[in-house]
Amino acid sequence: MSRSVLISGGCGFLGSHLVDRLLRRSDLEKLIVVDNLWTGTRDNVAHVADPRFDLQIADAESFSSLQRFDEIIHLASPASPLWYMREPVRTIKANIGGALNLLTLLKPGGRFCFASTSEVYGDPLVSPQPESYRGSVDCTGPRASYDESKRCTEALLFEQQRVVGLDIRVVRIFNTYGPRTRIDDGRAVSNFAIQALTTGVLTVYGDGSQSRSWGYVDDIVEGLERYFWRDGISHRGPLNIGNDHEVSVLRIAEFVRSLVPGSRIEHHPPAPQDPTNRRPDLTSARHVLPGWEARTGYQEGIGRTFDWFRQRIAAGTVAAPTA
Ligand code: NAD
Ligand code: UDP
């Protein structure tokens, strides 16, 4: 049976990798990407030459269409704290407004997939974090536009599942890095790589003892593909997807510094309400997606990401940032 799919945020980092995988589906009839190019770029999908692909430059919260879709994948939202803290209202609109609007475009019986985040756990008091952990989140703090709009969208979808039987897949993605992150995205791995390649000064916020579990993009989108459409899974979620090897920010910075002789680390004030730790409990993911594992270690994944940025800067495809 041929399927029509809409993906919001498909010009972004994760979205563009998912677009590539969606276009490998033999049952795909039509793929509409809805993106307003806020944090994504046309460049991320410029290689796509497939008649089933249709890019619509529009806000997810107001996009309209006469067409109805078998599957909707809602990714529209910045993921970088730098970007969502700059425009909190817009972030809330993208997540919650986007979900409310896109739900109206779903065919009866269609599937709605949502990219939630490990940020729903806030600054966690248990480690690793299972899906049952309710989190330690400041609902009026500087990260709330992102954390709370993800939590509210989860609430919306689970209520719709309960009340009208909506078919949902909700995934909580942990820190992911890799090629196609924008050069001014501001997240740790891309920042460190670009800084090492340009200014030679890597900015570590605070003392760098805070930790994350860093997932390489290919591993993470493999998990998303299997969960969202490939494996015929009925588990509605929420499902943690990430790499469960936890590493401090300082160790990541030191590794990137080691790739460029002469580069150095500079400590800057801590980011506001920066979570101290983050590590997924993957028990559910291993059960729901047997055989799936985020296997790429940080040295290998960062090496690949670093090479990608180096090539792009050398080719002049992206301008090196001035600071
Ligand atoms: P990204 O910023 O690279 O991509 C987001 C995309 O959404 C961009 O193309 C942007 O232009 C688009 N967008 C934003 N607001 C929009 C709107 N209102 N209407 C239409 N398009 C809009 O971020 P990413 O890292 O690719 O993250 C994608 C999704 O995954 C986000 O929902 C994010 O919260 C979630 N997520 C990502 C990570 C991660 O580590 N990358 C972790 C947890 C969750
Ligand atoms: N970080 C840093 N320097 C940077 C960017 C990020 O020290 O240039 C730190 C940040 O304070 C956090 C971690 O790296 O502790 C991960 O930040 P990121 O923005 O990648 O993701 P987050 O988990 O905060 O959403």
Short mmCIF file of C-alpha atoms and ligand atoms in Angstrom, two decimals:
data_model
loop_
_atom_site.label_atom_id
_atom_site.label_comp_id
_atom_site.label_asym_id
_atom_site.label_seq_id
_atom_site.Cartn_x
_atom_site.Cartn_y
_atom_site.Cartn_z
CA MET A 1 0.00 0.00 0.00
CA SER A 2 1.49 3.38 -0.95
CA ARG A 3 1.91 5.90 1.81
CA SER A 4 1.88 9.69 1.92
CA VAL A 5 4.20 11.14 4.54
CA LEU A 6 4.70 14.66 5.90
CA ILE A 7 7.81 15.52 7.87
CA SER A 8 8.14 18.88 9.61
CA GLY A 9 11.68 20.13 10.21
CA GLY A 10 13.02 18.03 7.33
CA CYS A 11 15.67 20.63 6.38
CA GLY A 12 17.28 20.36 9.81
CA PHE A 13 20.08 18.19 11.07
CA LEU A 14 18.13 15.06 12.04
CA GLY A 15 15.24 15.74 9.66
CA SER A 16 17.40 15.76 6.55
CA HIS A 17 18.94 12.40 7.49
CA LEU A 18 15.44 11.01 7.99
CA VAL A 19 14.39 12.39 4.59
CA ASP A 20 17.15 10.35 2.95
CA ARG A 21 15.89 7.22 4.70
CA LEU A 22 12.22 7.95 3.93
CA LEU A 23 13.07 8.24 0.23
CA ARG A 24 14.49 4.71 0.28
CA ARG A 25 11.02 3.35 1.07
CA SER A 26 9.41 1.49 -1.79
CA ASP A 27 5.94 2.06 -0.29
CA LEU A 28 6.41 5.87 -0.23
CA GLU A 29 4.13 7.66 -2.68
CA LYS A 30 4.71 11.28 -1.61
CA LEU A 31 6.97 13.04 0.90
CA ILE A 32 6.14 16.60 1.89
CA VAL A 33 8.74 18.47 3.93
CA VAL A 34 7.35 21.43 5.86
CA ASP A 35 10.15 23.68 7.08
CA ASN A 36 10.46 27.42 7.66
CA LEU A 37 14.29 27.37 7.42
CA TRP A 38 14.63 28.87 10.89
CA THR A 39 17.48 26.57 11.94
CA GLY A 40 17.50 24.26 8.93
CA THR A 41 18.95 24.94 5.50
CA ARG A 42 18.01 24.16 1.90
CA ASP A 43 21.52 22.89 1.56
CA ASN A 44 20.71 19.89 3.76
CA VAL A 45 18.27 18.57 1.16
CA ALA A 46 19.88 20.06 -1.96
CA HIS A 47 21.11 16.61 -3.02
CA VAL A 48 17.56 15.21 -3.19
CA ALA A 49 16.33 14.59 -6.73
CA ASP A 50 13.26 12.46 -6.27
CA PRO A 51 9.89 13.25 -7.87
CA ARG A 52 8.10 12.12 -4.70
CA PHE A 53 9.82 14.87 -2.67
CA ASP A 54 8.12 18.25 -2.20
CA LEU A 55 9.62 21.00 -0.03
CA GLN A 56 7.13 23.51 1.38
CA ILE A 57 8.67 26.54 3.07
CA ALA A 58 6.10 27.17 5.79
CA ASP A 59 5.53 27.19 9.53
CA ALA A 60 4.38 23.84 10.90
CA GLU A 61 1.81 25.64 13.06
CA SER A 62 0.03 27.25 10.10
CA PHE A 63 0.80 25.02 7.11
CA SER A 64 -2.36 24.04 5.30
CA SER A 65 -3.04 21.48 2.63
CA LEU A 66 -6.02 19.77 1.05
CA GLN A 67 -4.08 16.55 1.20
CA ARG A 68 -4.26 14.23 4.21
CA PHE A 69 -1.33 12.03 5.25
CA ASP A 70 -0.88 8.43 6.34
CA GLU A 71 2.11 9.34 8.50
CA ILE A 72 3.27 12.61 10.02
CA ILE A 73 6.69 13.02 11.61
CA HIS A 74 6.88 16.20 13.69
CA LEU A 75 10.44 17.42 14.18
CA ALA A 76 9.97 21.17 13.71
CA SER A 77 11.73 22.89 16.61
CA PRO A 78 15.22 24.11 17.24
CA ALA A 79 17.17 21.70 19.44
CA SER A 80 20.08 23.97 20.29
CA PRO A 81 19.70 25.88 23.58
CA LEU A 82 21.28 28.92 21.92
CA TRP A 83 18.50 29.07 19.34
CA TYR A 84 15.49 28.14 21.45
CA MET A 85 16.45 30.50 24.28
CA ARG A 86 16.67 33.36 21.76
CA GLU A 87 13.08 32.84 20.57
CA PRO A 88 11.07 31.02 23.26
CA VAL A 89 7.62 31.94 21.95
CA ARG A 90 8.51 30.70 18.50
CA THR A 91 9.85 27.47 20.03
CA ILE A 92 6.60 26.85 21.89
CA LYS A 93 4.60 27.56 18.73
CA ALA A 94 6.73 25.17 16.69
CA ASN A 95 6.29 22.27 19.08
CA ILE A 96 2.78 22.60 20.46
CA GLY A 97 1.22 24.74 17.69
CA GLY A 98 2.91 22.54 15.11
CA ALA A 99 1.49 19.37 16.65
CA LEU A 100 -2.02 20.82 16.98
CA ASN A 101 -2.04 21.96 13.37
CA LEU A 102 -0.40 18.89 11.83
CA LEU A 103 -2.83 16.59 13.65
CA THR A 104 -5.59 18.09 11.50
CA LEU A 105 -3.72 16.87 8.38
CA LEU A 106 -3.59 13.23 9.46
CA LYS A 107 -5.84 10.69 7.74
CA PRO A 108 -8.18 8.79 10.04
CA GLY A 109 -6.14 5.86 11.34
CA GLY A 110 -2.89 7.61 10.41
CA ARG A 111 0.26 7.61 12.52
CA PHE A 112 1.74 10.65 14.29
CA CYS A 113 5.43 10.43 15.24
CA PHE A 114 7.01 13.01 17.51
CA ALA A 115 10.61 13.88 18.37
CA SER A 116 10.61 14.60 22.07
CA THR A 117 13.80 14.95 24.05
CA SER A 118 15.86 13.85 27.02
CA GLU A 119 15.36 17.45 28.19
CA VAL A 120 12.00 16.30 29.58
CA TYR A 121 14.10 14.81 32.40
CA GLY A 122 15.53 18.28 33.20
CA ASP A 123 18.53 18.06 35.53
CA PRO A 124 17.93 14.41 36.46
CA LEU A 125 18.25 13.11 39.98
CA VAL A 126 18.42 9.46 38.85
CA SER A 127 20.88 7.91 36.43
CA PRO A 128 20.42 6.40 33.95
CA GLN A 129 16.99 7.87 33.17
CA PRO A 130 14.23 5.36 32.36
CA GLU A 131 11.10 6.54 30.54
CA SER A 132 9.20 6.20 33.82
CA TYR A 133 11.35 8.91 35.45
CA ARG A 134 9.23 12.05 35.71
CA GLY A 135 12.11 14.46 35.63
CA SER A 136 13.40 17.44 37.52
CA VAL A 137 12.36 20.38 35.37
CA ASP A 138 11.98 24.08 36.16
CA CYS A 139 8.78 25.00 34.35
CA THR A 140 9.54 28.74 34.56
CA GLY A 141 13.29 28.52 33.93
CA PRO A 142 15.38 29.55 30.89
CA ARG A 143 15.01 26.14 29.24
CA ALA A 144 11.27 25.89 29.82
CA SER A 145 10.18 26.97 26.33
CA TYR A 146 11.83 23.86 25.00
CA ASP A 147 11.42 21.35 27.85
CA GLU A 148 7.85 22.25 28.64
CA SER A 149 6.68 22.48 25.05
CA LYS A 150 8.05 18.97 24.49
CA ARG A 151 6.32 17.79 27.66
CA CYS A 152 3.05 19.46 26.69
CA THR A 153 3.18 17.98 23.19
CA GLU A 154 3.76 14.55 24.71
CA ALA A 155 0.71 15.17 26.93
CA LEU A 156 -1.37 16.20 23.91
CA LEU A 157 -0.44 13.07 21.97
CA PHE A 158 -0.90 10.62 24.82
CA GLU A 159 -4.30 12.17 25.62
CA GLN A 160 -5.33 11.87 21.97
CA GLN A 161 -4.16 8.29 22.04
CA ARG A 162 -6.23 7.62 25.15
CA VAL A 163 -9.36 9.51 24.11
CA VAL A 164 -9.62 8.86 20.37
CA GLY A 165 -7.14 6.00 19.87
CA LEU A 166 -4.60 8.05 17.90
CA ASP A 167 -1.69 5.92 16.63
CA ILE A 168 1.40 7.61 18.08
CA ARG A 169 5.16 7.02 18.31
CA VAL A 170 6.92 9.30 20.79
CA VAL A 171 10.67 9.16 21.00
CA ARG A 172 12.91 10.92 23.54
CA ILE A 173 16.16 11.63 21.75
CA PHE A 174 19.39 12.13 23.71
CA ASN A 175 22.23 14.42 22.56
CA THR A 176 22.97 13.68 18.93
CA TYR A 177 25.77 15.12 16.77
CA GLY A 178 27.12 14.66 13.27
CA PRO A 179 27.28 16.03 9.72
CA ARG A 180 24.63 18.60 8.65
CA THR A 181 24.61 20.48 11.93
CA ARG A 182 24.67 24.15 11.01
CA ILE A 183 27.94 25.92 11.56
CA ASP A 184 26.39 28.42 13.99
CA ASP A 185 24.15 25.85 15.69
CA GLY A 186 25.91 26.29 19.02
CA ARG A 187 25.74 22.74 20.38
CA ALA A 188 28.86 21.25 21.93
CA VAL A 189 30.34 18.89 19.33
CA SER A 190 29.79 21.14 16.31
CA ASN A 191 30.98 24.19 18.25
CA PHE A 192 34.17 22.49 19.38
CA ALA A 193 34.92 21.15 15.90
CA ILE A 194 34.38 24.52 14.21
CA GLN A 195 36.27 26.40 16.90
CA ALA A 196 39.23 24.02 16.62
CA LEU A 197 39.24 24.52 12.84
CA THR A 198 38.92 28.31 12.92
CA THR A 199 39.78 30.33 16.03
CA GLY A 200 41.62 27.51 17.77
CA VAL A 201 39.83 28.32 21.05
CA LEU A 202 37.28 25.79 22.35
CA THR A 203 34.72 27.31 24.71
CA VAL A 204 33.83 25.01 27.61
CA TYR A 205 30.96 26.36 29.69
CA GLY A 206 31.73 25.96 33.39
CA ASP A 207 34.38 23.46 34.48
CA GLY A 208 33.24 20.88 31.90
CA SER A 209 32.45 18.20 34.49
CA GLN A 210 28.83 18.11 33.32
CA SER A 211 28.16 15.04 31.22
CA ARG A 212 26.07 13.91 28.29
CA SER A 213 25.62 10.66 26.37
CA TRP A 214 26.69 11.55 22.86
CA GLY A 215 24.97 9.72 20.01
CA TYR A 216 26.29 9.69 16.45
CA VAL A 217 23.61 10.67 13.94
CA ASP A 218 23.64 7.46 11.85
CA ASP A 219 22.98 5.32 14.93
CA ILE A 220 20.21 7.56 16.17
CA VAL A 221 18.34 7.91 12.87
CA GLU A 222 18.60 4.14 12.42
CA GLY A 223 16.68 3.82 15.70
CA LEU A 224 14.14 6.45 14.56
CA GLU A 225 13.61 4.74 11.20
CA ARG A 226 13.01 1.38 12.81
CA TYR A 227 10.67 2.82 15.43
CA PHE A 228 8.71 5.26 13.24
CA TRP A 229 8.02 3.03 10.24
CA ARG A 230 10.28 0.09 9.45
CA ASP A 231 9.72 -2.53 12.11
CA GLY A 232 5.93 -2.43 12.32
CA ILE A 233 6.10 -1.72 16.03
CA SER A 234 2.98 -1.00 18.04
CA HIS A 235 4.77 0.42 21.12
CA ARG A 236 3.51 4.00 21.39
CA GLY A 237 6.36 5.22 23.61
CA PRO A 238 7.78 7.27 25.06
CA LEU A 239 10.98 5.54 24.00
CA ASN A 240 14.50 6.70 24.88
CA ILE A 241 16.85 6.69 21.89
CA GLY A 242 20.49 7.54 22.40
CA ASN A 243 23.95 6.30 23.16
CA ASP A 244 24.28 5.30 26.80
CA HIS A 245 28.00 5.92 27.11
CA GLU A 246 28.21 9.03 29.30
CA VAL A 247 31.21 11.34 28.83
CA SER A 248 32.01 14.73 30.36
CA VAL A 249 32.00 17.87 28.23
CA LEU A 250 35.64 18.50 29.13
CA ARG A 251 36.67 15.09 27.80
CA ILE A 252 34.85 15.79 24.54
CA ALA A 253 36.56 19.18 24.24
CA GLU A 254 39.94 17.63 25.01
CA PHE A 255 39.43 15.01 22.34
CA VAL A 256 38.55 17.65 19.71
CA ARG A 257 41.50 19.78 20.83
CA SER A 258 43.78 16.78 20.27
CA LEU A 259 42.76 16.78 16.59
CA VAL A 260 44.22 20.25 16.01
CA PRO A 261 47.69 20.87 17.42
CA GLY A 262 47.93 24.35 18.91
CA SER A 263 44.23 24.69 19.74
CA ARG A 264 43.29 25.28 23.38
CA ILE A 265 40.38 25.18 25.78
CA GLU A 266 38.97 28.31 27.41
CA HIS A 267 36.47 28.12 30.26
CA HIS A 268 33.43 30.38 30.06
CA PRO A 269 30.58 30.95 32.57
CA PRO A 270 28.21 27.98 32.87
CA ALA A 271 25.15 27.91 30.59
CA PRO A 272 21.91 28.80 32.44
CA GLN A 273 20.53 25.82 34.35
CA ASP A 274 22.85 23.49 32.50
CA PRO A 275 21.88 19.90 33.38
CA THR A 276 24.72 18.18 35.28
CA ASN A 277 24.25 14.75 33.72
CA ARG A 278 22.26 12.83 31.11
CA ARG A 279 22.25 9.13 30.28
CA PRO A 280 19.45 7.03 28.77
CA ASP A 281 18.20 3.83 30.26
CA LEU A 282 17.82 1.82 27.03
CA THR A 283 16.06 -1.23 28.45
CA SER A 284 12.86 -0.40 26.55
CA ALA A 285 14.63 0.46 23.31
CA ARG A 286 16.52 -2.85 23.39
CA HIS A 287 13.26 -4.69 23.89
CA VAL A 288 11.26 -2.77 21.26
CA LEU A 289 14.10 -2.60 18.69
CA PRO A 290 16.00 -5.87 19.15
CA GLY A 291 19.52 -5.65 17.79
CA TRP A 292 19.53 -1.86 17.62
CA GLU A 293 22.40 -0.22 19.45
CA ALA A 294 24.16 3.14 19.19
CA ARG A 295 27.54 1.56 18.54
CA THR A 296 29.64 4.46 17.30
CA GLY A 297 32.05 5.62 19.98
CA TYR A 298 32.63 9.33 20.46
CA GLN A 299 36.17 9.30 19.04
CA GLU A 300 34.97 7.73 15.77
CA GLY A 301 31.79 9.81 15.50
CA ILE A 302 33.49 13.08 16.34
CA GLY A 303 36.28 12.23 13.91
CA ARG A 304 33.74 11.87 11.09
CA THR A 305 31.94 15.05 12.09
CA PHE A 306 35.21 16.95 12.30
CA ASP A 307 36.20 15.78 8.80
CA TRP A 308 32.84 16.88 7.43
CA PHE A 309 33.24 20.38 8.84
CA ARG A 310 36.85 20.57 7.70
CA GLN A 311 35.89 19.69 4.13
CA ARG A 312 33.04 22.18 4.09
CA ILE A 313 35.17 25.01 5.43
CA ALA A 314 38.00 24.15 3.02
CA ALA A 315 35.56 24.08 0.09
CA GLY A 316 34.12 27.43 1.14
CA THR A 317 30.65 25.85 1.25
CA VAL A 318 30.25 27.40 4.68
CA ALA A 319 31.94 30.53 5.91
CA ALA A 320 33.96 30.15 9.06
CA PRO A 321 32.30 32.08 11.91
CA THR A 322 34.12 35.19 13.06
CA ALA A 323 33.86 34.39 16.79
P1 NAD B 1 17.51 21.44 13.86
O1 NAD B 1 17.43 22.78 14.48
O2 NAD B 1 18.70 21.12 13.03
O3 NAD B 1 16.23 21.14 12.97
C1 NAD B 1 14.97 21.65 13.26
C2 NAD B 1 14.27 21.95 11.95
O4 NAD B 1 12.94 22.43 12.23
C3 NAD B 1 14.95 23.04 11.13
O5 NAD B 1 15.01 22.66 9.79
C4 NAD B 1 14.05 24.25 11.32
O6 NAD B 1 14.14 25.18 10.26
C5 NAD B 1 12.70 23.59 11.44
N1 NAD B 1 11.70 24.39 12.15
C6 NAD B 1 11.80 24.98 13.36
N2 NAD B 1 10.64 25.58 13.69
C7 NAD B 1 9.77 25.35 12.66
C8 NAD B 1 8.43 25.70 12.42
N3 NAD B 1 7.72 26.40 13.29
N4 NAD B 1 7.86 25.29 11.27
C9 NAD B 1 8.58 24.57 10.35
N5 NAD B 1 9.86 24.23 10.54
C10 NAD B 1 10.45 24.60 11.67
O7 NAD B 1 17.37 20.41 15.06
P2 NAD B 1 17.61 18.84 15.09
O8 NAD B 1 18.79 18.57 15.92
O9 NAD B 1 17.54 18.29 13.72
O10 NAD B 1 16.33 18.37 15.90
C11 NAD B 1 15.17 17.90 15.24
C12 NAD B 1 14.11 17.51 16.26
O11 NAD B 1 14.64 16.50 17.13
C13 NAD B 1 13.67 18.66 17.15
O12 NAD B 1 12.30 18.54 17.41
C14 NAD B 1 14.44 18.44 18.42
O13 NAD B 1 13.79 18.97 19.54
C15 NAD B 1 14.53 16.92 18.48
N6 NAD B 1 15.70 16.49 19.26
C16 NAD B 1 16.96 16.61 18.76
C17 NAD B 1 18.05 16.24 19.53
C18 NAD B 1 19.45 16.34 19.02
O14 NAD B 1 20.38 16.09 19.80
N7 NAD B 1 19.69 16.66 17.77
C19 NAD B 1 17.84 15.75 20.82
C20 NAD B 1 16.54 15.68 21.30
C21 NAD B 1 15.48 16.03 20.51
N1 UDP B 2 28.78 23.28 25.90
C1 UDP B 2 30.02 23.84 26.10
N2 UDP B 2 30.53 24.65 25.12
C2 UDP B 2 29.88 24.89 23.95
C3 UDP B 2 28.60 24.32 23.75
C4 UDP B 2 28.08 23.51 24.75
O1 UDP B 2 30.67 23.63 27.14
O2 UDP B 2 30.43 25.62 23.11
C5 UDP B 2 28.24 22.39 26.94
C6 UDP B 2 26.87 22.83 27.48
O3 UDP B 2 27.02 23.77 28.51
C7 UDP B 2 26.32 21.50 27.95
C8 UDP B 2 26.91 20.48 26.98
O4 UDP B 2 28.03 21.12 26.39
O5 UDP B 2 26.79 21.21 29.24
C9 UDP B 2 25.93 20.06 25.90
O6 UDP B 2 25.42 21.24 25.32
P1 UDP B 2 24.53 21.21 24.01
O7 UDP B 2 24.15 22.63 23.72
O8 UDP B 2 25.23 20.45 22.96
O9 UDP B 2 23.26 20.33 24.42
P2 UDP B 2 22.28 20.35 25.70
O10 UDP B 2 22.44 19.01 26.31
O11 UDP B 2 22.68 21.45 26.64
O12 UDP B 2 20.93 20.59 25.13
#
